mmCIF file of C-alpha atoms in Angstrom:
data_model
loop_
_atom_site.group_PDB
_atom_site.id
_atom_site.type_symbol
_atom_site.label_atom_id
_atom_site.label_comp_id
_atom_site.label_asym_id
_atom_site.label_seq_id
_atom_site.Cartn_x
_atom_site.Cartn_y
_atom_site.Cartn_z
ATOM 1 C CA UNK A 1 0.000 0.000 0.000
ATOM 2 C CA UNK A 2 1.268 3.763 -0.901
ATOM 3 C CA UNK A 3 0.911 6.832 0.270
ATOM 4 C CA UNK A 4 -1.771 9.122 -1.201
ATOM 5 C CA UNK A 5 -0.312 12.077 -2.792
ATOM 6 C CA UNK A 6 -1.729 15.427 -3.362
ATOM 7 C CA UNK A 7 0.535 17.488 -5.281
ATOM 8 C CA UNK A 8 3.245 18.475 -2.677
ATOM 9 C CA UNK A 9 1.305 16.563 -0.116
ATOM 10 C CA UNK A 10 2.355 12.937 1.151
ATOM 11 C CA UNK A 11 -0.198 11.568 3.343
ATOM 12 C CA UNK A 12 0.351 8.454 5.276
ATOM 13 C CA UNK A 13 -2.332 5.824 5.633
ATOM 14 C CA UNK A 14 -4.314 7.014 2.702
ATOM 15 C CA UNK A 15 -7.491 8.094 4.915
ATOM 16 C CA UNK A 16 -9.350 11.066 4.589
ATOM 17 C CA UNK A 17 -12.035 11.985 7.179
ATOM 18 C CA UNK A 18 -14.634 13.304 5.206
ATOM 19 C CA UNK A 19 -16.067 16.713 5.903
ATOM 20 C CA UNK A 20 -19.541 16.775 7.994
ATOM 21 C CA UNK A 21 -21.560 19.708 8.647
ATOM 22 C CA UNK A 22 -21.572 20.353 12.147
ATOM 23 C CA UNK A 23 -19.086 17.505 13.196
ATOM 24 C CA UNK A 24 -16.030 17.858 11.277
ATOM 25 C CA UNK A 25 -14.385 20.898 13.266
ATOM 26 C CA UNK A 26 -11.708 21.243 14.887
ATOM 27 C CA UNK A 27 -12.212 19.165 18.298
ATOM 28 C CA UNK A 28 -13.610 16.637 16.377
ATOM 29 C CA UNK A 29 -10.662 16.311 14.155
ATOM 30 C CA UNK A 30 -8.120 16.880 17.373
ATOM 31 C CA UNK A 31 -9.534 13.390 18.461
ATOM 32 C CA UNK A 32 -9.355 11.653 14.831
ATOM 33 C CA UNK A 33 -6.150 12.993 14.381
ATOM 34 C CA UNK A 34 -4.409 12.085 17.741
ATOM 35 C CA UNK A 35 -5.994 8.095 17.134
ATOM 36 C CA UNK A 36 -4.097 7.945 13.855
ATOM 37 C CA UNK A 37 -2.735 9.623 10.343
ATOM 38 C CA UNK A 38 -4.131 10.682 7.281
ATOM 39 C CA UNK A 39 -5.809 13.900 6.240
ATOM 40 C CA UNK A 40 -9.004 15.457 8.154
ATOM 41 C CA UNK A 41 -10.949 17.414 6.209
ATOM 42 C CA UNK A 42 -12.999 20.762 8.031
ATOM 43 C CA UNK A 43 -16.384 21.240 7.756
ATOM 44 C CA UNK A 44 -17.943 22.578 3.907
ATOM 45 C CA UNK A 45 -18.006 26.155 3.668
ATOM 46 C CA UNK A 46 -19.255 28.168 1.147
ATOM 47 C CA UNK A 47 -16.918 30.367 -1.325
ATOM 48 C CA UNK A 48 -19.172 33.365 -1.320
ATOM 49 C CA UNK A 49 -19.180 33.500 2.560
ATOM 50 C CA UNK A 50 -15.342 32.797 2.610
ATOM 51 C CA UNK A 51 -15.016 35.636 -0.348
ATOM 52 C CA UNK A 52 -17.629 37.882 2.080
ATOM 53 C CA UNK A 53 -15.160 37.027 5.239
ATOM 54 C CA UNK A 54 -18.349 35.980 6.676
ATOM 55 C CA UNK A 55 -17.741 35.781 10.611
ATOM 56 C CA UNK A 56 -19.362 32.083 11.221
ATOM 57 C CA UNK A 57 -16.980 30.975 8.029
ATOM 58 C CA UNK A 58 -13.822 32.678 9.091
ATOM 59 C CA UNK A 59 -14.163 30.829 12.556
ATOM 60 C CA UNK A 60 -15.291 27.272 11.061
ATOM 61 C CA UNK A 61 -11.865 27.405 9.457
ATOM 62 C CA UNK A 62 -10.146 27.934 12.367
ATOM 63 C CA UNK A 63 -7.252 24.932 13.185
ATOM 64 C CA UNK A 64 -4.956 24.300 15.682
ATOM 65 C CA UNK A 65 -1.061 25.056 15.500
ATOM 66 C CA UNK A 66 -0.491 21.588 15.146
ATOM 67 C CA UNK A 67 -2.611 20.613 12.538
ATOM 68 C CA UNK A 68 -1.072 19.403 9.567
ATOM 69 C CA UNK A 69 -2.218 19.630 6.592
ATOM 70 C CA UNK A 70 -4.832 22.046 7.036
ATOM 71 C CA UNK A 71 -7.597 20.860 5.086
ATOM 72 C CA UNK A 72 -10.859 22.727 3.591
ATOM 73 C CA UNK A 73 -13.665 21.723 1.634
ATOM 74 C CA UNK A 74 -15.101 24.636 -0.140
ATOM 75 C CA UNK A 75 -18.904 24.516 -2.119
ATOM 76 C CA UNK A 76 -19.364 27.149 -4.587
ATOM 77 C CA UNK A 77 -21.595 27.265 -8.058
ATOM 78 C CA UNK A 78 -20.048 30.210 -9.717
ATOM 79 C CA UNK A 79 -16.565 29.564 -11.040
ATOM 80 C CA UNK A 80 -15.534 33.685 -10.657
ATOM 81 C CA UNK A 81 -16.061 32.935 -6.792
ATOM 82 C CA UNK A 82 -15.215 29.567 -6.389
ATOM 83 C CA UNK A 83 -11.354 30.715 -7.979
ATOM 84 C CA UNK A 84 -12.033 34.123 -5.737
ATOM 85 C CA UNK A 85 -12.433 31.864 -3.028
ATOM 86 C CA UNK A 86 -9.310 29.371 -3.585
ATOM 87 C CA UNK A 87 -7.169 32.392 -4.199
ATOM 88 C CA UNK A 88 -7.965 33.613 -1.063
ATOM 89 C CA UNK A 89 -6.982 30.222 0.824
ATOM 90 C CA UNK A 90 -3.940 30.391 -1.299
ATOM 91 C CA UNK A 91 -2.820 34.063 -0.619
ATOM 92 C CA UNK A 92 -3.713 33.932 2.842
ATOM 93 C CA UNK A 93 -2.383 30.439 3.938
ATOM 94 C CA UNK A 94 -5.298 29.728 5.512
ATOM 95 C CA UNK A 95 -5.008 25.853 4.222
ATOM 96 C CA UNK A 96 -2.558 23.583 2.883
ATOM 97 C CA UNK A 97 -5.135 21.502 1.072
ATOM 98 C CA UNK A 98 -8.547 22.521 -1.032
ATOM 99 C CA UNK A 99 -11.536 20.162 -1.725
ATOM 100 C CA UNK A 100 -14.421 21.067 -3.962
ATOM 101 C CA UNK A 101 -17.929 19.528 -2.845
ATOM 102 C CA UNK A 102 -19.698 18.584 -5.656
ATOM 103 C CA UNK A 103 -21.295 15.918 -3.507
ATOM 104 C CA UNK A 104 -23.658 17.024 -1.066
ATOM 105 C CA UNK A 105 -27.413 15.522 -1.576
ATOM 106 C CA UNK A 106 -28.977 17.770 0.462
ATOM 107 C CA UNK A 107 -32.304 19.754 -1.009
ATOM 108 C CA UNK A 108 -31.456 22.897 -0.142
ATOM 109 C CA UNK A 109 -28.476 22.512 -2.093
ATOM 110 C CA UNK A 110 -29.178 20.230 -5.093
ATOM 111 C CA UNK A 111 -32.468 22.621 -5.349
ATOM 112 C CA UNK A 112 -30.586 25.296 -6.468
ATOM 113 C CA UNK A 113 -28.012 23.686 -9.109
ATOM 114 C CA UNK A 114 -24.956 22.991 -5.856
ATOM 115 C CA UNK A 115 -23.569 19.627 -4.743
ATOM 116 C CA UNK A 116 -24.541 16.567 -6.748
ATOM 117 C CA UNK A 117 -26.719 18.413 -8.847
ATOM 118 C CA UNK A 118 -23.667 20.268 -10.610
ATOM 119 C CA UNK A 119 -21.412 17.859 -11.952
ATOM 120 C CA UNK A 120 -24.615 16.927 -14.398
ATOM 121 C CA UNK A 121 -23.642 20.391 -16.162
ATOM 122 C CA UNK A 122 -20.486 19.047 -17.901
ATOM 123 C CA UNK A 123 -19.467 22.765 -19.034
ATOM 124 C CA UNK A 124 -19.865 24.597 -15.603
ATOM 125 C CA UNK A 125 -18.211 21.836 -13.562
ATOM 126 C CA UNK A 126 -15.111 22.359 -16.003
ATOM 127 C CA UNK A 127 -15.146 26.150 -15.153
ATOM 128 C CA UNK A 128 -15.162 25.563 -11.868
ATOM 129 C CA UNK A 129 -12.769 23.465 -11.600
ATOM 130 C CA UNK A 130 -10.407 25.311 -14.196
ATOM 131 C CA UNK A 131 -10.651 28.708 -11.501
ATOM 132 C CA UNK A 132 -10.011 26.779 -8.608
ATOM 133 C CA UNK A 133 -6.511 24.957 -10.339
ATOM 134 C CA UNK A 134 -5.212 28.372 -12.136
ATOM 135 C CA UNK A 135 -5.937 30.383 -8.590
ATOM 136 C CA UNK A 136 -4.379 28.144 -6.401
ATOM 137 C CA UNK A 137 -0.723 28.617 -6.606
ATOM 138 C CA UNK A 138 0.824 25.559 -5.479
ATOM 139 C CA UNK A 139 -1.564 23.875 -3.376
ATOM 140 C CA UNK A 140 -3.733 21.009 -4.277
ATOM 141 C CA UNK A 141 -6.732 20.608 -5.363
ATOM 142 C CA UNK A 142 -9.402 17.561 -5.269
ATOM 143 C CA UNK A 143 -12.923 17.386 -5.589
ATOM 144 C CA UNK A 144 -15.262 14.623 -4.025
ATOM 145 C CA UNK A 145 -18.457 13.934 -5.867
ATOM 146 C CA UNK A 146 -21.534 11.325 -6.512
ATOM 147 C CA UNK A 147 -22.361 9.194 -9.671
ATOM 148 C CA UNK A 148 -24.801 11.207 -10.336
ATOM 149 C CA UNK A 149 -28.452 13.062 -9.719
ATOM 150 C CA UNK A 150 -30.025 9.151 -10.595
ATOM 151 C CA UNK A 151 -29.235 6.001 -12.145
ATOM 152 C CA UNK A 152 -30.664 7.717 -15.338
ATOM 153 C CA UNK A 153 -28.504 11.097 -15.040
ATOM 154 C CA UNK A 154 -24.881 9.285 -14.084
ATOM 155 C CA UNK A 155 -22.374 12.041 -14.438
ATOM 156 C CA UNK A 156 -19.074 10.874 -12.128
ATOM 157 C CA UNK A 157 -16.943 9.277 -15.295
ATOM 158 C CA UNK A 158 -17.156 12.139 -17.384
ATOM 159 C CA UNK A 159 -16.471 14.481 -14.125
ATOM 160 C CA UNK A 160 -13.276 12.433 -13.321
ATOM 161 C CA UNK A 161 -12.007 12.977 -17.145
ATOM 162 C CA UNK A 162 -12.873 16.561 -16.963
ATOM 163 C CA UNK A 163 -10.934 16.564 -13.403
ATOM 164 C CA UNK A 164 -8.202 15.314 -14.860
ATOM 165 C CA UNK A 165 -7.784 17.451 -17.742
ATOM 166 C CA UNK A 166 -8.219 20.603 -15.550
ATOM 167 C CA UNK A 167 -5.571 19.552 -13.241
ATOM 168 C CA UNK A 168 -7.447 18.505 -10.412
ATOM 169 C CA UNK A 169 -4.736 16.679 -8.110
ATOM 170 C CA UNK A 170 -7.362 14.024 -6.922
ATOM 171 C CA UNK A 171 -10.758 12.805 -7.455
ATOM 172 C CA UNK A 172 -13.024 11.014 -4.711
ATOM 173 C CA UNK A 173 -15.987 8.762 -5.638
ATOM 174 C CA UNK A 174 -18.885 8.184 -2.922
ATOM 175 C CA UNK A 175 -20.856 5.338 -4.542
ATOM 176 C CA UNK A 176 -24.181 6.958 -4.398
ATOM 177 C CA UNK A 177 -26.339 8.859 -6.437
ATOM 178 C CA UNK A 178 -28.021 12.205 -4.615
ATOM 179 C CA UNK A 179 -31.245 10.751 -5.036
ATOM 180 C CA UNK A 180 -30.621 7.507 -3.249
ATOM 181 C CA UNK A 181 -29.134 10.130 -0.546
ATOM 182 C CA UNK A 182 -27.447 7.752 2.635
ATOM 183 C CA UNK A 183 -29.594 4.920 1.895
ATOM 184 C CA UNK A 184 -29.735 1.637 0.100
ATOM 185 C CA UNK A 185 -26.003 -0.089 -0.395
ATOM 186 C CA UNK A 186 -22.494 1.945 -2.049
ATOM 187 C CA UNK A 187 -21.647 0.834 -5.158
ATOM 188 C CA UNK A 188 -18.253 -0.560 -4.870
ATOM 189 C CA UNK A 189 -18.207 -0.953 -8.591
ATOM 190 C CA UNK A 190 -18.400 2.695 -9.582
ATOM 191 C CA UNK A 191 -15.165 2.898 -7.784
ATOM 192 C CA UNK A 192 -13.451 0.334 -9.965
ATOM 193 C CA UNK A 193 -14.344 1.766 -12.862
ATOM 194 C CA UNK A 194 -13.843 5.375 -12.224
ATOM 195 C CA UNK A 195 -10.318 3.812 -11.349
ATOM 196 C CA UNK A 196 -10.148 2.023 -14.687
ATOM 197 C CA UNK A 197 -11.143 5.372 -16.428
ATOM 198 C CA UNK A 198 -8.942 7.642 -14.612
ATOM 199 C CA UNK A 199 -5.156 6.171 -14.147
ATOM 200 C CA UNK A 200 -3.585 9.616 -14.214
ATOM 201 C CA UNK A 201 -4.387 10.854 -10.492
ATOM 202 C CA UNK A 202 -5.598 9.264 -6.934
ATOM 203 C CA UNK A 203 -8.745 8.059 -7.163
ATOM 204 C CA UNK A 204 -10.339 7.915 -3.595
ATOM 205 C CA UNK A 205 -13.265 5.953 -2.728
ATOM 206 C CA UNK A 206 -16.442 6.678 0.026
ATOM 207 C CA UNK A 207 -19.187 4.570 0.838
ATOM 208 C CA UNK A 208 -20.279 1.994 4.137
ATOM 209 C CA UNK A 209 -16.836 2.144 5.516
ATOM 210 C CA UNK A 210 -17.968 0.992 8.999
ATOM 211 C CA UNK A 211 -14.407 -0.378 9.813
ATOM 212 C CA UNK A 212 -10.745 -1.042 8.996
ATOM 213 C CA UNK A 213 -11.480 -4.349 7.271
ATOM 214 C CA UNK A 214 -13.994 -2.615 5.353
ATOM 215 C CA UNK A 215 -11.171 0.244 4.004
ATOM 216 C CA UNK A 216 -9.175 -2.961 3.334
ATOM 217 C CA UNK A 217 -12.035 -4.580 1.155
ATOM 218 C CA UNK A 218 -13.074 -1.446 -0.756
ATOM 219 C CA UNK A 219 -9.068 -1.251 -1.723
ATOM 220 C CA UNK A 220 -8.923 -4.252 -2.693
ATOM 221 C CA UNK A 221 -12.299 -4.863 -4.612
ATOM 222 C CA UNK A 222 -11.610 -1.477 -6.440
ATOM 223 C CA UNK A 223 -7.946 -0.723 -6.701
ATOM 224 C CA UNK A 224 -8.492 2.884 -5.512
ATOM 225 C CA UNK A 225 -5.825 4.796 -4.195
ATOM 226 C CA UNK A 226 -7.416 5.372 -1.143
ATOM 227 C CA UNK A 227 -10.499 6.147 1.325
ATOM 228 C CA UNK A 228 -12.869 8.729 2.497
ATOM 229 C CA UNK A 229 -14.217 7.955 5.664
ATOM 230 C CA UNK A 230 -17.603 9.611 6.911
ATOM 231 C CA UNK A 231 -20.279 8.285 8.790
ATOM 232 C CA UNK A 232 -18.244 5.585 9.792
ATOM 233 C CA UNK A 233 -16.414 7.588 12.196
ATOM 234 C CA UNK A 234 -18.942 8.807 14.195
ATOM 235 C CA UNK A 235 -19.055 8.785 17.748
ATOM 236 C CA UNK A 236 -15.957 6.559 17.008
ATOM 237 C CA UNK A 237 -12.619 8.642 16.249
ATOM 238 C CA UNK A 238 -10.702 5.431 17.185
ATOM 239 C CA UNK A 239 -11.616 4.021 14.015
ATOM 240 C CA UNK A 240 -8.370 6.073 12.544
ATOM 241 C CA UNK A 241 -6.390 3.841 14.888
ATOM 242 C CA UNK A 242 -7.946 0.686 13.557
ATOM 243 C CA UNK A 243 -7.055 2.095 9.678
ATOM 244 C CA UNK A 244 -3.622 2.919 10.346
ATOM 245 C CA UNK A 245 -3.207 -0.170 11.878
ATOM 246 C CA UNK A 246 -4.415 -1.954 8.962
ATOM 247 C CA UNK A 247 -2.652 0.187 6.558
ATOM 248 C CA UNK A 248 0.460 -1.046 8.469
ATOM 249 C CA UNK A 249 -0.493 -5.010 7.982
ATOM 250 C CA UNK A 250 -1.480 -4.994 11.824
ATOM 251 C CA UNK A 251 -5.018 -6.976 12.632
ATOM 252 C CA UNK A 252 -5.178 -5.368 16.103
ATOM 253 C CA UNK A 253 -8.210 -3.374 16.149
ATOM 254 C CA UNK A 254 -9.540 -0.766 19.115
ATOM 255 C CA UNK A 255 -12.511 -2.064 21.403
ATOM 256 C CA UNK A 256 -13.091 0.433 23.781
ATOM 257 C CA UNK A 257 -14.478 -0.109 27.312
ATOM 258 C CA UNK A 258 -17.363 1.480 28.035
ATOM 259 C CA UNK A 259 -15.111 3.909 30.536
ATOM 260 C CA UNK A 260 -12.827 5.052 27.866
ATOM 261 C CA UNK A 261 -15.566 5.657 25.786
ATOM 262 C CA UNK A 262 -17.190 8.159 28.404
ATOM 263 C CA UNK A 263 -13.671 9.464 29.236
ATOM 264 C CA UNK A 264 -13.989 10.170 24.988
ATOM 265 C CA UNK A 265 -16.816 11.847 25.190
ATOM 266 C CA UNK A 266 -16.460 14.078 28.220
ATOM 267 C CA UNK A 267 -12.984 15.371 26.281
ATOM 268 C CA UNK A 268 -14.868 15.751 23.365
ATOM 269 C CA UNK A 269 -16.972 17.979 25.213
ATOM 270 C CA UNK A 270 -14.687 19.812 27.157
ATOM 271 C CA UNK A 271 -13.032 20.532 23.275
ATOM 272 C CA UNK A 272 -16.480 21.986 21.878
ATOM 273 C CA UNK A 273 -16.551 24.359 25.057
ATOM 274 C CA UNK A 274 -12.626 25.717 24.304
ATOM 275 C CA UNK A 275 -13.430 25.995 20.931
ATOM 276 C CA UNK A 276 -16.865 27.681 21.398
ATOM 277 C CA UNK A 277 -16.450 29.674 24.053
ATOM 278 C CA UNK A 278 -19.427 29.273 25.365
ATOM 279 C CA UNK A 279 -20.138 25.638 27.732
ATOM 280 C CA UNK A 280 -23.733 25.672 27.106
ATOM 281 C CA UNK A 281 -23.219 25.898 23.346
ATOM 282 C CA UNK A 282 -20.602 23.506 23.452
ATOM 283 C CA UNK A 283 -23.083 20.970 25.477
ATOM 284 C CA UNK A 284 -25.827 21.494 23.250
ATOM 285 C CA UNK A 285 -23.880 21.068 20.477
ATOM 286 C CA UNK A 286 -22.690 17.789 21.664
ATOM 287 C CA UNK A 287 -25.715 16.082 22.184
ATOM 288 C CA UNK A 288 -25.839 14.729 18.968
ATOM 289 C CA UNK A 289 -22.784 12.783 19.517
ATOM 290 C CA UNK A 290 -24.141 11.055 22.566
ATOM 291 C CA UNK A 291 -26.293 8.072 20.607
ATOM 292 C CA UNK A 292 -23.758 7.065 18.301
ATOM 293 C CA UNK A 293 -20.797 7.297 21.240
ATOM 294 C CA UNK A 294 -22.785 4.679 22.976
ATOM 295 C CA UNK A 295 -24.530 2.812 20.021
ATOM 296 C CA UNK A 296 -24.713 -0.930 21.167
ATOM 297 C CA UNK A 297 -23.672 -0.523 24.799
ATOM 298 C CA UNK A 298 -26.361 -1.323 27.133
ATOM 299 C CA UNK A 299 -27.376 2.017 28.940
ATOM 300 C CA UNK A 300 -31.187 2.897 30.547
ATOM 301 C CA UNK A 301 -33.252 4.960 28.886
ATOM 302 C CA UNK A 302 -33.351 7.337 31.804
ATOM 303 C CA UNK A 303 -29.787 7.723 31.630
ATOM 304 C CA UNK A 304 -29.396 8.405 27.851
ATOM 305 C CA UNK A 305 -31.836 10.571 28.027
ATOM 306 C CA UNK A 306 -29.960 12.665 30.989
ATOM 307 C CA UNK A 307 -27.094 12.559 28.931
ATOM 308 C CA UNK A 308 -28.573 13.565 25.445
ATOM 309 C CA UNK A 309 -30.152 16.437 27.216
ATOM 310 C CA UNK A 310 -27.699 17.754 29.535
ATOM 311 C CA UNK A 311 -26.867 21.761 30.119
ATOM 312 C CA UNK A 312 -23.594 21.972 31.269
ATOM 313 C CA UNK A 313 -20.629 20.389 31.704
ATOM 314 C CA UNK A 314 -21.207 19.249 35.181
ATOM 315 C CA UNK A 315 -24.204 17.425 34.254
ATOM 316 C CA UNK A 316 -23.058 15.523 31.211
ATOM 317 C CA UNK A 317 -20.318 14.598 33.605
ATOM 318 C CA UNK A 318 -22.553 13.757 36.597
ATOM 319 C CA UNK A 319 -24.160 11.348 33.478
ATOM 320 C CA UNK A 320 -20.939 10.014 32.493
ATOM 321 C CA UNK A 321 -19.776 8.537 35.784
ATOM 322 C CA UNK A 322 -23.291 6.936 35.918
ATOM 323 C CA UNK A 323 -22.184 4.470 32.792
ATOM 324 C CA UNK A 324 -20.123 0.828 34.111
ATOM 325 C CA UNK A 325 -16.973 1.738 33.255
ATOM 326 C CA UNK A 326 -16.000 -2.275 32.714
ATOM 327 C CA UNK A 327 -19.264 -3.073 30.431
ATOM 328 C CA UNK A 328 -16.801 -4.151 26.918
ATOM 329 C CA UNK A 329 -17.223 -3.384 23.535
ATOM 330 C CA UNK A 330 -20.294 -4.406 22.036
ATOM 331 C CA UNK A 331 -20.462 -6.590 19.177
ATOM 332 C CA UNK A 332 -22.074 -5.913 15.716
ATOM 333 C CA UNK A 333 -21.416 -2.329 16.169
ATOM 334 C CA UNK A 334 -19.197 -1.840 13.082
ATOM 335 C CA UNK A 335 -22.710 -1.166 11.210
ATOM 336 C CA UNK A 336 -24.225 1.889 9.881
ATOM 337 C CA UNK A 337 -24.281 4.903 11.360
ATOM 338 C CA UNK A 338 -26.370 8.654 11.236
ATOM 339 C CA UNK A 339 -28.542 8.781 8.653
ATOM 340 C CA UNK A 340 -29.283 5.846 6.108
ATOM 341 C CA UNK A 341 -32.532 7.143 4.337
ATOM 342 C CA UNK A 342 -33.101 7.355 0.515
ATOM 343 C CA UNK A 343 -35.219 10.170 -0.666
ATOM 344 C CA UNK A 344 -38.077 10.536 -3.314
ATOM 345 C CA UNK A 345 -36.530 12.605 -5.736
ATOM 346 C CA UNK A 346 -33.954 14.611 -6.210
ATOM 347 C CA UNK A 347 -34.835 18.611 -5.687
ATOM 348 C CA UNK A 348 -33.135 20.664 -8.795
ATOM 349 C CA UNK A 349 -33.908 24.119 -10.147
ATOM 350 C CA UNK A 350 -36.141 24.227 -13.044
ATOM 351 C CA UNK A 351 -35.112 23.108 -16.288
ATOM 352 C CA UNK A 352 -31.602 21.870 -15.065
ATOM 353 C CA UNK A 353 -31.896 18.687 -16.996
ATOM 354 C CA UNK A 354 -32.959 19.808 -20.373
ATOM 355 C CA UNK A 355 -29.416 20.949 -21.175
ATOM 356 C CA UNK A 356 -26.365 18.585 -19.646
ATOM 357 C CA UNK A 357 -23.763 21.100 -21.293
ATOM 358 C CA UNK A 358 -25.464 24.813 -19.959
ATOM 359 C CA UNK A 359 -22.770 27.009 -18.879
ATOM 360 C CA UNK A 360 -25.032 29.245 -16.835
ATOM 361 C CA UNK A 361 -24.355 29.702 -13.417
ATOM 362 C CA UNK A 362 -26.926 29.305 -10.930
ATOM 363 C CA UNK A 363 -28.446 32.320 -9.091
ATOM 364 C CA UNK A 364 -26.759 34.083 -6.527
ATOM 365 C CA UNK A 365 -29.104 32.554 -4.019
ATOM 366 C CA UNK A 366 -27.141 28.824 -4.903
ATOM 367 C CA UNK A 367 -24.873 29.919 -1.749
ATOM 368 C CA UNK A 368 -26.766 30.561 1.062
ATOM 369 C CA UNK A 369 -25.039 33.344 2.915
ATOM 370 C CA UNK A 370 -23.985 30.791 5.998
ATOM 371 C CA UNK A 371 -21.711 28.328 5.641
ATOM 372 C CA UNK A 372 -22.157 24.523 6.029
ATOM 373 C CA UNK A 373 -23.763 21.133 4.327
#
């Protein structure tokens, strides 16, 4: 197994935590990062509010001294921006890496030609891309994508040749369409023959990687260069442990008592609050984390519920010390995790199918004037 490289960059195991709205900042990637290597991606922004120095943006890019690479993932529709943007991030050093999100299934994205919806316009995704490349001096840039709006509108081969030809430094694959959203099974397959179609740069792939065994298979099944983990990861940054591990030909794996796991989560939360500022944020903001940080374990209702509503520190805490530190790691856990839903259709803007090679950009209204996914 080799390293992944990015341009410049040599990163070592070829793992890339995938950026998550609201999870993917920077005490969330402190504990990925300290379990294991690879490169930990911030949460999406958007290149109008980066452009804007929007104050939420300019603080959900925020990383610690010893973070390195800094990694961003920036979402943009417009390709004068979107190079604005990555010019910006270049002149400024305010990353070492830059991802473009062309992925995101959301409505209130696809709905107004962003994320997965874009790639489908062959002519605008080239722009794009072209902007980013020419603006960004020497750092790299990658893009992560879908195969498409639907199994009728599959766009990620021709995206990956247009990628290439634009320079992109790396392409990654989640093996989904938008519409089939988290649900339903990743196709594996789309991965191996992206691969097969793109041999000039890393091809990366993402899809129901619950565990190290299942990076392992995907490599293997695929030949990709290397993985994007998401979901996978959640209430779990251990899991980087378990992938460098296997990267490295070790079997060990991490199975967490149940006390390390609530010694996990109270640093976790005691991160949020440094980062924040503000406890009560900090333990609101955490709640979310507390189901899948104790998915499987057996802990009464009462007591969850405590925990996933607690105020402050002191009562999450109070929670924690509630939970048998000695109850082990529970089996069958290395399963999905967060959301695993399909949806109905696939929200787009009016007309965006009629013409696959349109080069007109979206409204201004495509980036919402707040970052995030």
């Amino acid at each position: 197994m080799e390293s992944l490289k990015l341009g410049s960059l040599e990163v070592w195991p070829p793992v890339v935590l995938a950026p998550m709205a609201g999870i993917t900042n920077a005490p969330f990637r402190t504990l990925c990062r300290e379990q294991g290597g690879g490169l930990f991606v911030c949460e999406m922004i958007t290149t109008r509010a980066l452009v804007e120095r929007n104050a939420k943006t300019l603080k959900m890019i925020r990383f610690e001294p010893q973070e390195r690479p800094r990694s961003i993932q920036l979402y943009g529709v417009d390709p004068v921006t979107v190079g604005r943007a990555v010019r910006m991030v270049a002149e400024e050093d305010l990353a070492d890496h830059v991802d473009l999100n062309f992925g995101c299934p959301v409505p209130k994205v696809t709905r107004r030609g962003g994320g997965s919806a874009l790639p489908y316009k062959r002519n605008l995704l080239r722009a794009i891309l072209r902007e980013a490349v020419r603006n960004a001096g020497t750092l790299p840039v990658t893009m992560k994508m879908r195969k498409g709006i639907d199994d009728d509108h599959l766009t990620y081969l021709d995206a990956g040749r247009i990628a290439v030809e634009e320079g992109v430094a790396a392409v990654a694959l989640h093996g989904r369409t938008a519409v089939q959203h988290y649900g339903g099974t990743a196709d594996w397959e789309a991965i191996a023959r992206l691969k097969e179609a793109v041999t000039e740069i890393p091809v990366l792939g993402n899809g129901d990687i619950w565990s190290a065994d299942d990076a392992l298979r995907m490599m293997e099944a695929t030949g990709c260069d290397g993985v994007v983990v998401g979901r996978g990861c959640l209430g779990r940054p251990w899991l980087f442990r378990d992938l460098a591990a296997a990267c490295d030909g070790s079997a060990e794996r991490v199975r967490p008592a149940l006390g390390e796991v609530a010694a996990t989560m109270d640093r976790h939360a005691a991160l949020l609050a440094e980062c924040f500022g503000s406890e009560p944020h900090a333990v609101a903001d955490f709640r979310k984390h507390v189901g899948w940080y104790l998915k499987g374990f057996t802990v009464g209702a009462d007591l969850r519920r405590r925990l996933a509503t607690s105020g402050t520190l002191g009562e999450l805490r109070a929670g924690l010390a509630e939970l048998d530190p000695a109850q082990p790691w529970p089996d069958g856990v290395d399963a999905p995790r967060g959301k695993t839903h399909a949806r109905d259709r696939v929200h787009l803007p009016a007309g965006w199918l009629d013409d696959p090679y349109d080069l007109a950009v979206p409204c201004a209204d495509a980036e919402l004037d707040t970052s995030g996914g």
